[in-house]
Tab-separated table of C-alpha atoms and ligand atoms in Angstrom:
chain	number	residue	atom	x	y	z
A	232	UNK	CA	0.000	0.000	0.000
A	233	UNK	CA	1.153	3.548	-0.700
A	234	UNK	CA	-0.875	6.691	-0.005
A	235	UNK	CA	-3.773	4.352	0.724
A	236	UNK	CA	-3.670	2.936	-2.834
A	237	UNK	CA	-2.844	-0.706	-3.435
A	238	UNK	CA	-0.861	-1.820	-6.481
A	239	UNK	CA	-3.935	-3.598	-7.809
A	240	UNK	CA	-5.912	-0.375	-7.599
A	241	UNK	CA	-3.229	1.483	-9.543
A	242	UNK	CA	-4.827	1.108	-12.963
A	243	UNK	CA	-8.124	2.574	-11.791
A	244	UNK	CA	-6.241	5.305	-9.950
A	245	UNK	CA	-4.133	6.373	-12.903
A	246	UNK	CA	-6.838	6.136	-15.494
A	247	UNK	CA	-9.404	7.982	-13.374
A	248	UNK	CA	-6.818	10.713	-12.789
A	249	UNK	CA	-6.754	11.233	-16.574
A	250	UNK	CA	-10.280	12.526	-16.578
A	251	UNK	CA	-10.635	16.233	-15.824
A	252	UNK	CA	-13.787	15.578	-13.782
A	253	UNK	CA	-12.005	12.998	-11.580
A	254	UNK	CA	-12.060	13.573	-7.838
A	255	UNK	CA	-8.940	11.427	-7.353
A	256	UNK	CA	-5.814	13.468	-6.666
A	257	UNK	CA	-3.203	12.939	-9.372
A	258	UNK	CA	-0.176	10.738	-8.617
A	259	UNK	CA	3.083	12.434	-7.678
A	260	UNK	CA	6.277	11.719	-9.598
A	261	UNK	CA	7.537	9.901	-6.500
A	262	UNK	CA	4.502	7.633	-6.664
A	263	UNK	CA	4.859	7.011	-10.390
A	264	UNK	CA	8.520	6.032	-9.997
A	265	UNK	CA	8.003	3.950	-6.840
A	266	UNK	CA	4.902	2.117	-8.054
A	267	UNK	CA	5.203	2.157	-11.833
A	268	UNK	CA	1.973	1.825	-13.839
A	269	UNK	CA	1.748	-1.022	-16.362
A	270	UNK	CA	3.910	-0.608	-19.422
A	271	UNK	CA	1.987	0.908	-22.384
A	272	UNK	CA	-0.761	2.326	-20.153
A	273	UNK	CA	-1.829	5.934	-20.619
A	274	UNK	CA	-0.539	8.136	-17.796
A	275	UNK	CA	-0.969	11.792	-16.943
A	276	UNK	CA	1.806	13.639	-15.149
A	277	UNK	CA	2.463	17.195	-14.089
A	278	UNK	CA	5.348	19.212	-12.731
A	279	UNK	CA	7.905	21.903	-13.422
A	280	UNK	CA	10.360	21.720	-16.294
A	281	UNK	CA	13.790	21.174	-14.814
A	282	UNK	CA	15.720	20.757	-18.081
A	283	UNK	CA	15.056	20.531	-21.824
A	284	UNK	CA	17.228	18.683	-24.349
A	285	UNK	CA	16.730	18.228	-28.085
A	286	UNK	CA	18.154	15.801	-30.647
A	287	UNK	CA	16.793	16.221	-34.170
A	288	UNK	CA	13.086	15.416	-33.960
A	289	UNK	CA	13.303	14.067	-30.407
A	290	UNK	CA	12.957	16.330	-27.381
A	291	UNK	CA	13.411	15.440	-23.709
A	292	UNK	CA	11.868	17.246	-20.794
A	293	UNK	CA	13.015	16.498	-17.223
A	294	UNK	CA	9.985	16.957	-15.034
A	295	UNK	CA	10.147	17.605	-11.302
A	296	UNK	CA	7.336	18.097	-8.803
A	297	UNK	CA	9.289	18.281	-5.522
A	298	UNK	CA	7.923	14.982	-4.176
A	299	UNK	CA	11.340	13.322	-4.748
A	300	UNK	CA	14.818	14.266	-5.925
A	301	UNK	CA	14.213	12.233	-9.093
A	302	UNK	CA	12.929	13.824	-12.257
A	303	UNK	CA	10.622	12.034	-14.659
A	304	UNK	CA	11.974	11.871	-18.165
A	305	UNK	CA	9.351	12.793	-20.776
A	306	UNK	CA	10.286	11.908	-24.347
A	307	UNK	CA	8.549	14.039	-26.976
A	308	UNK	CA	8.273	12.358	-30.326
A	309	UNK	CA	7.212	14.863	-33.011
A	310	UNK	CA	6.229	18.459	-32.646
A	311	UNK	CA	4.141	19.803	-29.758
A	312	UNK	CA	4.203	23.414	-30.994
A	313	UNK	CA	5.323	24.342	-27.503
A	314	UNK	CA	8.547	26.117	-26.618
A	315	UNK	CA	9.421	24.297	-23.398
A	316	UNK	CA	11.419	26.371	-20.925
A	317	UNK	CA	12.959	25.684	-17.536
A	318	UNK	CA	10.533	26.647	-14.756
A	319	UNK	CA	7.265	26.290	-16.667
A	320	UNK	CA	4.605	24.174	-15.047
A	321	UNK	CA	3.421	21.620	-17.579
A	322	UNK	CA	1.240	18.574	-17.946
A	323	UNK	CA	1.565	15.551	-20.226
A	324	UNK	CA	-0.577	12.592	-21.102
A	325	UNK	CA	1.446	9.860	-22.777
A	326	UNK	CA	2.432	6.222	-22.809
A	327	UNK	CA	4.323	4.729	-19.850
A	328	UNK	CA	7.302	2.870	-21.352
A	329	UNK	CA	10.511	1.211	-20.259
A	330	UNK	CA	13.384	3.657	-20.499
A	331	UNK	CA	16.531	3.283	-22.574
A	332	UNK	CA	18.229	5.790	-20.269
A	333	UNK	CA	19.276	5.683	-16.634
A	334	UNK	CA	15.746	5.477	-15.229
A	335	UNK	CA	13.624	2.343	-15.376
A	336	UNK	CA	10.651	4.062	-16.969
A	337	UNK	CA	9.737	7.239	-18.833
A	338	UNK	CA	6.702	8.868	-20.385
A	339	UNK	CA	6.473	8.865	-24.159
A	340	UNK	CA	4.470	11.629	-25.822
A	341	UNK	CA	3.791	11.005	-29.481
A	342	UNK	CA	2.274	13.895	-31.427
A	343	UNK	CA	0.581	11.487	-33.868
A	344	UNK	CA	-1.453	9.862	-31.051
A	345	UNK	CA	-4.804	11.585	-30.450
A	346	UNK	CA	-4.964	10.671	-26.776
A	347	UNK	CA	-1.516	12.110	-26.041
A	348	UNK	CA	-1.537	15.656	-24.708
A	349	UNK	CA	1.091	18.260	-23.818
A	350	UNK	CA	0.268	21.628	-22.266
A	351	UNK	CA	1.862	24.507	-20.466
A	352	UNK	CA	-0.117	25.315	-17.312
A	353	UNK	CA	2.016	28.182	-16.043
A	354	UNK	CA	4.402	30.236	-18.228
A	355	UNK	CA	7.663	31.771	-16.980
A	356	UNK	CA	9.346	35.003	-18.048
A	357	UNK	CA	12.618	34.877	-19.990
A	358	UNK	CA	14.319	36.098	-16.817
A	359	UNK	CA	13.191	33.068	-14.740
A	360	UNK	CA	16.066	32.979	-12.247
A	361	UNK	CA	16.294	29.285	-11.233
A	362	UNK	CA	18.285	27.607	-13.951
A	363	UNK	CA	19.833	24.143	-14.022
A	364	UNK	CA	23.276	25.431	-13.115
A	365	UNK	CA	23.504	25.805	-9.372
A	366	UNK	CA	23.116	29.220	-7.747
A	367	UNK	CA	24.641	30.216	-4.415
A	368	UNK	CA	22.441	29.802	-1.340
A	369	UNK	CA	22.935	33.486	-0.654
A	370	UNK	CA	21.535	34.408	-4.071
A	371	UNK	CA	18.642	31.994	-3.581
A	372	UNK	CA	17.690	33.797	-0.357
A	373	UNK	CA	16.804	36.776	-2.553
A	374	UNK	CA	14.136	34.564	-4.174
A	375	UNK	CA	11.932	33.702	-1.184
A	376	UNK	CA	9.084	32.289	-3.289
A	377	UNK	CA	11.186	30.268	-5.753
A	378	UNK	CA	14.230	28.944	-3.945
A	379	UNK	CA	12.439	25.779	-2.777
A	380	UNK	CA	12.342	24.614	-6.403
A	381	UNK	CA	16.076	23.847	-6.284
A	382	UNK	CA	16.999	20.230	-5.580
A	383	UNK	CA	19.002	21.060	-2.450
A	384	UNK	CA	16.429	23.211	-0.689
A	385	UNK	CA	13.533	20.951	-1.657
A	386	UNK	CA	15.405	17.955	-0.220
A	387	UNK	CA	16.017	19.828	3.035
A	388	UNK	CA	12.291	20.522	3.371
A	389	UNK	CA	11.563	16.853	2.746
A	390	UNK	CA	14.146	16.020	5.442
A	391	UNK	CA	12.338	18.307	7.902
A	392	UNK	CA	9.053	16.608	7.125
A	393	UNK	CA	10.608	13.156	7.547
A	394	UNK	CA	12.267	14.133	10.820
A	395	UNK	CA	8.987	15.267	12.359
A	396	UNK	CA	7.557	11.801	11.695
A	397	UNK	CA	10.675	10.166	13.063
A	398	UNK	CA	10.538	12.164	16.299
A	399	UNK	CA	6.863	11.271	16.588
A	400	UNK	CA	7.776	7.564	16.317
A	401	UNK	CA	10.577	7.865	18.880
A	402	UNK	CA	8.404	9.646	21.403
A	403	UNK	CA	5.496	7.247	20.906
A	404	UNK	CA	7.839	4.332	21.615
A	405	UNK	CA	8.849	6.051	24.859
A	406	UNK	CA	5.324	6.983	26.025
A	407	UNK	CA	5.962	10.693	25.542
A	408	UNK	CA	2.721	12.462	24.662
A	409	UNK	CA	2.596	15.221	22.049
A	410	UNK	CA	1.030	18.403	23.390
A	411	UNK	CA	0.624	21.997	22.255
A	412	UNK	CA	1.763	24.964	24.272
A	413	UNK	CA	0.729	28.596	23.782
A	414	UNK	CA	2.812	30.839	21.561
A	415	UNK	CA	1.515	33.940	23.315
A	416	UNK	CA	2.628	34.110	26.923
A	417	UNK	CA	3.116	36.564	29.752
A	418	UNK	CA	6.310	34.804	30.942
A	419	UNK	CA	9.966	35.055	29.912
A	420	UNK	CA	11.140	31.474	30.297
A	421	UNK	CA	14.848	32.146	29.822
A	422	UNK	CA	14.831	35.499	31.626
A	423	UNK	CA	17.026	37.035	28.932
A	424	UNK	CA	14.511	39.698	27.895
A	425	UNK	CA	14.727	38.707	24.229
A	426	UNK	CA	10.973	38.754	23.696
A	427	UNK	CA	8.770	40.225	20.991
A	428	UNK	CA	5.772	42.083	22.381
A	429	UNK	CA	2.287	40.978	21.265
A	430	UNK	CA	-0.248	43.774	21.260
A	431	UNK	CA	-3.385	44.617	19.274
A	432	UNK	CA	-2.750	47.338	16.715
A	433	UNK	CA	-5.312	49.698	18.161
A	434	UNK	CA	-4.921	49.093	21.886
A	435	UNK	CA	-4.030	51.944	24.206
A	436	UNK	CA	-0.984	51.490	26.476
A	437	UNK	CA	-3.227	51.810	29.559
A	438	UNK	CA	-5.539	49.096	28.248
A	439	UNK	CA	-3.420	46.221	26.864
A	440	UNK	CA	-5.305	43.579	24.877
A	441	UNK	CA	-4.487	40.758	27.299
A	442	UNK	CA	-4.820	42.964	30.382
A	443	UNK	CA	-1.049	42.743	30.915
A	444	UNK	CA	2.069	42.677	28.740
A	445	UNK	CA	2.169	39.618	26.477
A	446	UNK	CA	4.972	38.227	24.344
A	447	UNK	CA	5.744	35.617	21.697
A	448	UNK	CA	7.213	32.628	23.496
A	449	UNK	CA	10.994	32.127	23.657
A	450	UNK	CA	10.500	28.544	24.864
A	451	UNK	CA	7.428	26.506	25.777
A	452	UNK	CA	9.256	24.796	28.646
A	453	UNK	CA	7.292	26.303	31.533
A	454	UNK	CA	3.945	25.258	30.039
A	455	UNK	CA	5.296	21.802	29.198
A	456	UNK	CA	6.375	21.453	32.825
A	457	UNK	CA	2.750	22.039	33.851
A	458	UNK	CA	1.548	19.369	31.425
A	459	UNK	CA	4.257	16.868	32.434
A	460	UNK	CA	2.819	16.915	35.946
A	461	UNK	CA	-0.437	15.538	34.538
A	462	UNK	CA	0.763	13.363	31.642
A	463	UNK	CA	4.139	12.144	32.962
A	464	UNK	CA	6.089	12.774	29.731
A	465	UNK	CA	5.279	15.383	27.104
A	466	UNK	CA	6.838	16.901	24.005
A	467	UNK	CA	6.095	19.694	21.557
A	468	UNK	CA	7.574	21.079	18.350
A	469	UNK	CA	6.784	24.756	18.286
A	470	UNK	CA	7.932	28.016	16.733
A	471	UNK	CA	9.913	30.102	19.219
A	472	UNK	CA	10.828	33.732	18.825
A	473	UNK	CA	13.894	35.616	19.993
A	474	UNK	CA	14.572	39.313	19.535
A	475	UNK	CA	18.344	38.956	19.638
A	476	UNK	CA	20.637	40.919	17.346
A	477	UNK	CA	22.578	37.831	16.280
A	478	UNK	CA	23.750	37.859	12.678
A	479	UNK	CA	25.174	34.348	12.527
A	480	UNK	CA	24.597	31.161	10.575
A	481	UNK	CA	22.984	29.544	13.635
A	482	UNK	CA	20.494	32.148	14.816
A	483	UNK	CA	17.014	32.965	13.603
A	484	UNK	CA	14.450	35.333	15.082
A	485	UNK	CA	11.785	32.671	14.499
A	486	UNK	CA	12.919	29.074	14.826
A	487	UNK	CA	11.365	25.737	15.761
A	488	UNK	CA	12.220	24.198	19.067
A	489	UNK	CA	11.592	20.589	19.958
A	490	UNK	CA	11.063	20.397	23.705
A	491	UNK	CA	10.351	17.553	26.089
A	492	UNK	CA	9.596	17.394	29.812
A	493	UNK	CA	9.951	14.095	31.624
A	494	UNK	CA	8.641	13.357	35.120
A	495	UNK	CA	10.431	11.391	37.839
A	496	UNK	CA	13.843	12.554	36.649
A	497	UNK	CA	16.464	13.255	39.293
A	498	UNK	CA	19.759	13.344	37.440
A	499	UNK	CA	20.965	15.321	34.483
A	500	UNK	CA	22.536	12.141	33.083
A	501	UNK	CA	19.110	10.564	32.630
A	502	UNK	CA	18.189	13.468	30.349
A	503	UNK	CA	21.536	13.248	28.509
A	504	UNK	CA	20.943	9.512	27.880
A	505	UNK	CA	17.447	10.194	26.585
A	506	UNK	CA	18.664	13.037	24.330
A	507	UNK	CA	21.495	10.958	22.883
A	508	UNK	CA	19.144	8.032	22.187
A	509	UNK	CA	16.669	10.367	20.504
A	510	UNK	CA	19.207	11.978	18.168
A	511	UNK	CA	20.783	8.636	17.297
A	512	UNK	CA	17.310	7.199	16.574
A	513	UNK	CA	16.236	9.925	14.141
A	514	UNK	CA	19.643	9.977	12.425
A	515	UNK	CA	19.543	6.211	11.936
A	516	UNK	CA	16.033	6.636	10.525
A	517	UNK	CA	17.256	9.291	8.074
A	518	UNK	CA	20.172	7.128	6.943
A	519	UNK	CA	17.939	4.092	6.487
A	520	UNK	CA	15.059	5.821	4.766
A	521	UNK	CA	16.043	8.978	2.911
A	522	UNK	CA	19.845	9.007	2.594
A	523	UNK	CA	19.557	8.453	-1.139
A	524	UNK	CA	17.100	11.312	-1.614
A	525	UNK	CA	19.433	13.649	0.280
A	526	UNK	CA	22.618	12.488	-1.432
A	527	UNK	CA	21.142	12.681	-4.957
A	528	UNK	CA	19.886	16.191	-4.293
A	529	UNK	CA	23.358	17.544	-3.551
A	530	UNK	CA	25.274	18.060	-6.775
A	531	UNK	CA	28.235	19.465	-4.860
A	532	UNK	CA	30.484	16.540	-3.896
A	533	UNK	CA	32.071	18.332	-0.910
A	534	UNK	CA	28.651	19.118	0.533
A	535	UNK	CA	27.559	15.538	0.079
A	536	UNK	CA	30.650	14.165	1.782
A	537	UNK	CA	30.310	16.621	4.679
A	538	UNK	CA	26.698	15.558	5.162
A	539	UNK	CA	27.580	11.851	5.196
A	540	UNK	CA	30.466	12.492	7.622
A	541	UNK	CA	27.999	14.232	9.967
A	542	UNK	CA	25.759	11.157	9.997
A	543	UNK	CA	28.758	9.001	10.932
A	544	UNK	CA	29.700	11.377	13.729
A	545	UNK	CA	26.264	10.963	15.294
A	546	UNK	CA	26.138	7.201	14.797
A	547	UNK	CA	29.664	6.415	16.065
A	548	UNK	CA	29.725	3.322	18.243
A	549	UNK	CA	31.251	5.064	21.284
A	550	UNK	CA	28.851	6.899	23.626
A	551	UNK	CA	29.233	10.658	23.282
A	552	UNK	CA	31.667	12.098	25.867
A	553	UNK	CA	30.345	13.989	28.887
A	554	UNK	CA	32.378	16.597	30.718
A	555	UNK	CA	31.491	19.177	33.314
A	556	UNK	CA	31.823	22.896	32.668
A	557	UNK	CA	34.821	22.901	35.037
A	558	UNK	CA	36.516	20.139	33.024
A	559	UNK	CA	35.740	21.987	29.780
A	560	UNK	CA	37.508	25.107	31.073
A	561	UNK	CA	40.509	22.989	32.089
A	562	UNK	CA	40.717	21.273	28.682
A	563	UNK	CA	40.433	24.572	26.799
A	564	UNK	CA	43.180	26.172	28.911
A	565	UNK	CA	45.481	23.142	28.929
A	566	UNK	CA	45.232	22.149	25.285
A	567	UNK	CA	43.659	24.870	23.133
A	568	UNK	CA	45.335	27.768	24.924
A	569	UNK	CA	48.491	25.881	25.909
A	570	UNK	CA	51.398	28.265	26.458
A	571	UNK	CA	49.268	31.308	25.595
A	572	UNK	CA	48.446	33.868	28.210
A	573	UNK	CA	45.849	35.550	25.960
A	574	UNK	CA	42.467	33.916	25.691
A	575	UNK	CA	42.793	31.834	28.860
A	576	UNK	CA	39.472	31.264	30.585
A	577	UNK	CA	38.837	31.613	34.279
A	578	UNK	CA	36.121	29.690	36.092
A	579	UNK	CA	32.847	31.571	35.623
A	580	UNK	CA	33.628	32.784	32.069
A	581	UNK	CA	31.235	31.833	29.294
A	582	UNK	CA	32.368	29.078	26.971
A	583	UNK	CA	32.178	30.895	23.635
A	584	UNK	CA	30.896	29.309	20.419
A	585	UNK	CA	34.488	29.192	19.150
A	586	UNK	CA	35.464	27.088	22.207
A	587	UNK	CA	32.415	24.873	21.887
A	588	UNK	CA	33.188	24.155	18.242
A	589	UNK	CA	36.819	23.416	19.054
A	590	UNK	CA	35.806	20.956	21.776
A	591	UNK	CA	33.412	19.034	19.520
A	592	UNK	CA	35.204	19.347	16.170
A	593	UNK	CA	38.882	19.190	17.059
A	594	UNK	CA	39.283	17.835	20.560
A	595	UNK	CA	36.604	15.146	20.858
A	596	UNK	CA	35.630	14.842	17.163
A	597	UNK	CA	32.206	13.937	18.476
A	598	UNK	CA	29.054	15.442	19.913
A	599	UNK	CA	29.856	16.275	23.538
A	600	UNK	CA	27.696	16.992	26.575
A	601	UNK	CA	28.895	19.763	28.871
A	602	UNK	CA	27.147	19.552	32.229
A	603	UNK	CA	26.974	21.540	35.479
A	604	UNK	CA	27.457	25.151	34.387
A	605	UNK	CA	27.883	27.981	36.911
A	606	UNK	CA	24.558	28.982	38.406
A	607	UNK	CA	25.028	32.628	37.370
A	608	UNK	CA	25.054	31.662	33.666
A	609	UNK	CA	21.763	29.795	33.696
A	610	UNK	CA	18.050	30.576	34.229
A	611	UNK	CA	16.230	30.529	37.580
A	612	UNK	CA	14.530	27.133	37.262
A	613	UNK	CA	17.650	24.928	37.490
A	614	UNK	CA	18.479	23.202	40.804
A	615	UNK	CA	21.971	23.039	42.230
A	616	UNK	CA	24.182	20.182	41.064
A	617	UNK	CA	24.621	17.247	43.414
A	618	UNK	CA	27.272	18.048	46.046
A	619	UNK	CA	27.836	21.498	44.518
A	620	UNK	CA	26.132	24.779	45.170
A	621	UNK	CA	27.861	27.018	42.665
A	622	UNK	CA	26.791	25.002	39.620
A	623	UNK	CA	23.408	23.763	38.402
A	624	UNK	CA	22.193	20.352	37.164
A	625	UNK	CA	22.074	21.196	33.477
A	626	UNK	CA	23.709	20.354	30.154
A	627	UNK	CA	24.374	21.723	26.706
A	628	UNK	CA	24.914	19.287	23.856
A	629	UNK	CA	27.582	20.602	21.493
A	630	UNK	CA	27.983	19.221	17.969
A	631	UNK	CA	30.774	19.754	15.424
A	632	UNK	CA	30.320	22.690	13.057
A	633	UNK	CA	27.217	23.986	14.799
A	634	UNK	CA	27.983	24.410	18.491
A	635	UNK	CA	25.037	24.153	20.863
A	636	UNK	CA	22.259	21.898	19.597
A	637	UNK	CA	20.385	21.102	22.807
A	638	UNK	CA	20.056	22.755	26.208
A	639	UNK	CA	18.408	21.008	29.127
A	640	UNK	CA	18.314	20.551	32.882
A	641	UNK	CA	16.667	19.049	35.884
A	642	UNK	CA	13.959	21.516	37.062
A	643	UNK	CA	13.771	22.757	40.638
A	644	UNK	CA	10.642	21.063	41.988
A	645	UNK	CA	10.941	22.282	45.579
A	646	UNK	CA	8.598	25.233	46.228
A	647	UNK	CA	10.742	26.953	48.869
A	648	UNK	CA	13.955	26.702	46.873
A	649	UNK	CA	12.319	27.980	43.688
A	650	UNK	CA	10.691	30.876	45.549
A	651	UNK	CA	14.042	31.797	47.066
A	652	UNK	CA	15.738	31.737	43.651
A	653	UNK	CA	13.092	34.063	42.196
A	654	UNK	CA	13.693	36.440	45.104
A	655	UNK	CA	17.492	36.208	44.718
A	656	UNK	CA	17.106	37.272	41.086
A	657	UNK	CA	14.593	40.038	41.854
A	658	UNK	CA	12.025	38.330	39.654
A	659	UNK	CA	8.294	38.996	40.123
A	660	UNK	CA	6.700	36.421	42.445
A	661	UNK	CA	3.251	37.538	41.295
A	662	UNK	CA	4.006	36.928	37.601
A	663	UNK	CA	5.424	33.474	38.396
A	664	UNK	CA	2.676	32.443	40.821
A	665	UNK	CA	1.164	30.059	38.283
A	666	UNK	CA	4.533	28.342	37.712
A	667	UNK	CA	5.256	28.140	41.438
A	668	UNK	CA	1.832	26.658	42.079
A	669	UNK	CA	2.740	23.343	40.427
A	670	UNK	CA	5.318	22.920	43.204
A	671	UNK	CA	2.527	23.240	45.803
A	672	UNK	CA	0.169	20.673	44.357
A	673	UNK	CA	1.722	17.224	44.333
A	674	UNK	CA	5.057	18.318	42.926
A	675	UNK	CA	7.027	15.744	40.924
A	676	UNK	CA	10.778	15.775	40.216
A	677	UNK	CA	11.247	16.361	36.531
A	678	UNK	CA	13.588	17.580	33.830
A	679	UNK	CA	13.699	18.275	30.139
A	680	UNK	CA	15.425	19.853	27.196
A	681	UNK	CA	14.981	21.995	24.112
A	682	UNK	CA	16.604	21.329	20.742
A	683	UNK	CA	16.844	23.781	17.848
A	684	UNK	CA	15.214	21.953	14.939
A	685	UNK	CA	16.982	24.049	12.292
A	686	UNK	CA	20.367	23.328	13.846
A	687	UNK	CA	19.705	19.580	13.661
A	688	UNK	CA	18.407	19.839	10.083
A	689	UNK	CA	21.477	21.887	9.094
A	690	UNK	CA	23.786	19.270	10.614
A	691	UNK	CA	22.019	16.296	9.023
A	692	UNK	CA	21.834	17.972	5.609
A	693	UNK	CA	25.341	19.458	5.784
A	694	UNK	CA	23.995	22.956	5.092
A	695	UNK	CA	26.209	25.747	6.361
A	696	UNK	CA	23.460	28.173	7.377
A	697	UNK	CA	20.231	27.527	9.224
A	698	UNK	CA	18.654	30.242	7.052
A	699	UNK	CA	18.656	27.639	4.270
A	700	UNK	CA	16.869	24.896	6.193
A	701	UNK	CA	13.716	26.833	7.054
A	702	UNK	CA	11.251	27.756	4.325
A	703	UNK	CA	10.963	31.459	5.193
A	704	UNK	CA	13.813	32.640	7.445
A	705	UNK	CA	13.257	35.601	9.758
A	706	UNK	CA	16.369	37.424	10.937
A	707	UNK	CA	17.066	40.951	12.184
A	708	UNK	CA	16.309	43.308	9.292
A	709	UNK	CA	14.781	40.583	7.139
A	710	UNK	CA	11.115	39.594	6.841
A	711	UNK	CA	10.549	39.866	3.117
A	712	UNK	CA	7.188	38.165	2.683
B	955	LIG	O1	19.383	26.761	25.210
B	955	LIG	P1	18.015	27.347	25.005
B	955	LIG	O2	17.897	28.819	25.105
B	955	LIG	O3	17.085	26.594	26.024
B	955	LIG	C1	15.803	26.925	26.315
B	955	LIG	O4	15.149	27.800	25.802
B	955	LIG	C2	15.183	25.946	27.278
B	955	LIG	N1	14.047	26.594	27.937
B	955	LIG	C3	14.773	24.723	26.520
B	955	LIG	C4	14.214	23.635	27.404
B	955	LIG	O5	14.908	23.165	28.267
B	955	LIG	N2	12.977	23.233	27.154
B	955	LIG	O6	17.481	26.903	23.587
B	955	LIG	C5	17.393	25.542	23.235
B	955	LIG	C6	17.936	25.313	21.837
B	955	LIG	C7	19.399	25.720	21.665
B	955	LIG	O7	20.254	24.697	22.102
B	955	LIG	C8	19.478	25.940	20.165
B	955	LIG	O8	19.654	24.732	19.465
B	955	LIG	C9	18.104	26.484	19.838
B	955	LIG	O9	17.234	26.146	20.900
B	955	LIG	N3	18.121	27.950	19.693
B	955	LIG	C10	18.066	28.592	18.513
B	955	LIG	N4	17.998	28.124	17.272
B	955	LIG	C11	17.941	29.036	16.260
B	955	LIG	N5	17.945	30.383	16.456
B	955	LIG	C12	18.021	30.888	17.712
B	955	LIG	N6	17.994	32.213	17.884
B	955	LIG	C13	18.087	29.970	18.808
B	955	LIG	N7	18.141	30.119	20.138
B	955	LIG	C14	18.173	28.879	20.668
């Protein structure tokens, strides 16, 4: 079965799709190539022209519809009176035949056959900018409505779609329930003040729409914590918004965060184990199911090799190393900064992206968990580390080339301790009353994490910038459509 259609039903499916009054949706190119119709049957197909080639009276059109990296070869025998151009959307009715070329099958249009049809559905101007030769990703970003027609960017969007299903499977197998959290919130989960304000266009400052200041969420963690207390384990994949002036290849103003909250968790290593299993699971799934689609879509050999090397890095047989923040500082000073007085870190300094990348790429050559950061560097909800009161029970997962992929922690579930931490940080008790209240009503030890979906997609596809793995990137100064 495929798309709910059995092989036996194929004939009916394809022939009914030929009729213009049919209510059956037409087959995709992926479907036609995966479940070929019978040889010599009449088949209708549609897509965009990817390439046109001519030899004497024979013309070839490579047709692509985005459902797969593969194009369908249409052979035109005789004249169609159509000037086929790259980018046009076209439709053909012709005979399904075995191919003499690299594909198993192709569509043969013969102008002498009455039933055969060729038509242009959507014309393109002479200046149509997506041509067969590859364009730089930077140039493609100037074409926000067309860039997804390129093989590379289309394959990345298919990867995203596949990954969502894979995460769903992983979480289902682990009894983690998918929930939705609000995108509009009155809280600042991370306490960094990087929020976008949400207000009705016409409201007066003294009469805010929600009765109090409201923001686009920076992380759904706090709401997931509430739900984890009722459902044991929950997860969500949600857009998150950050008003940070970061002009890098790994920051977006709107990005998707995959977050999970797990009850009855007492140690940060339980969350690290779970996170590592999850990322290994989805990577294995990608390699098993869509590696070919991804590899064929990358014409650039270096990009393809980098992508495949990234898969190997994730799937290495050794467990990913785990070090504490204190150990990370020691390694950076002893090895990276050996003999140099400049650039040495002292305990309490932030580990910069440059250090993180060095640790994962050069030192460990592996994803690496850094645990137990200084309390002052992390948000209010993290409890102290075991036997330590200057660090908190948290981790960042660092991966080569990207830096931080996941951030997570145990959550403080003790009411008194959490209240005290809010006071220590001069945070509003009133605004956080709702969050505190879960610690007063059958509180449960728990912990969780958040992973930047675009950063994972960039790593698994080998793309250099996360702006190229989201359909419509939003960054400071850029929101073109
Ligand atoms: O480390 P962060 O800020 O953690 C949190 O927000 C926690 N409340 C999550 C949780 O525990 N539920 O963000 C988590 C991840 C980062 O590791 C990074 O991968 C991604 O979100 N991220 C971004 N991705 C793209 N653009 C940005 N501006 C990002 N900021 C964070």
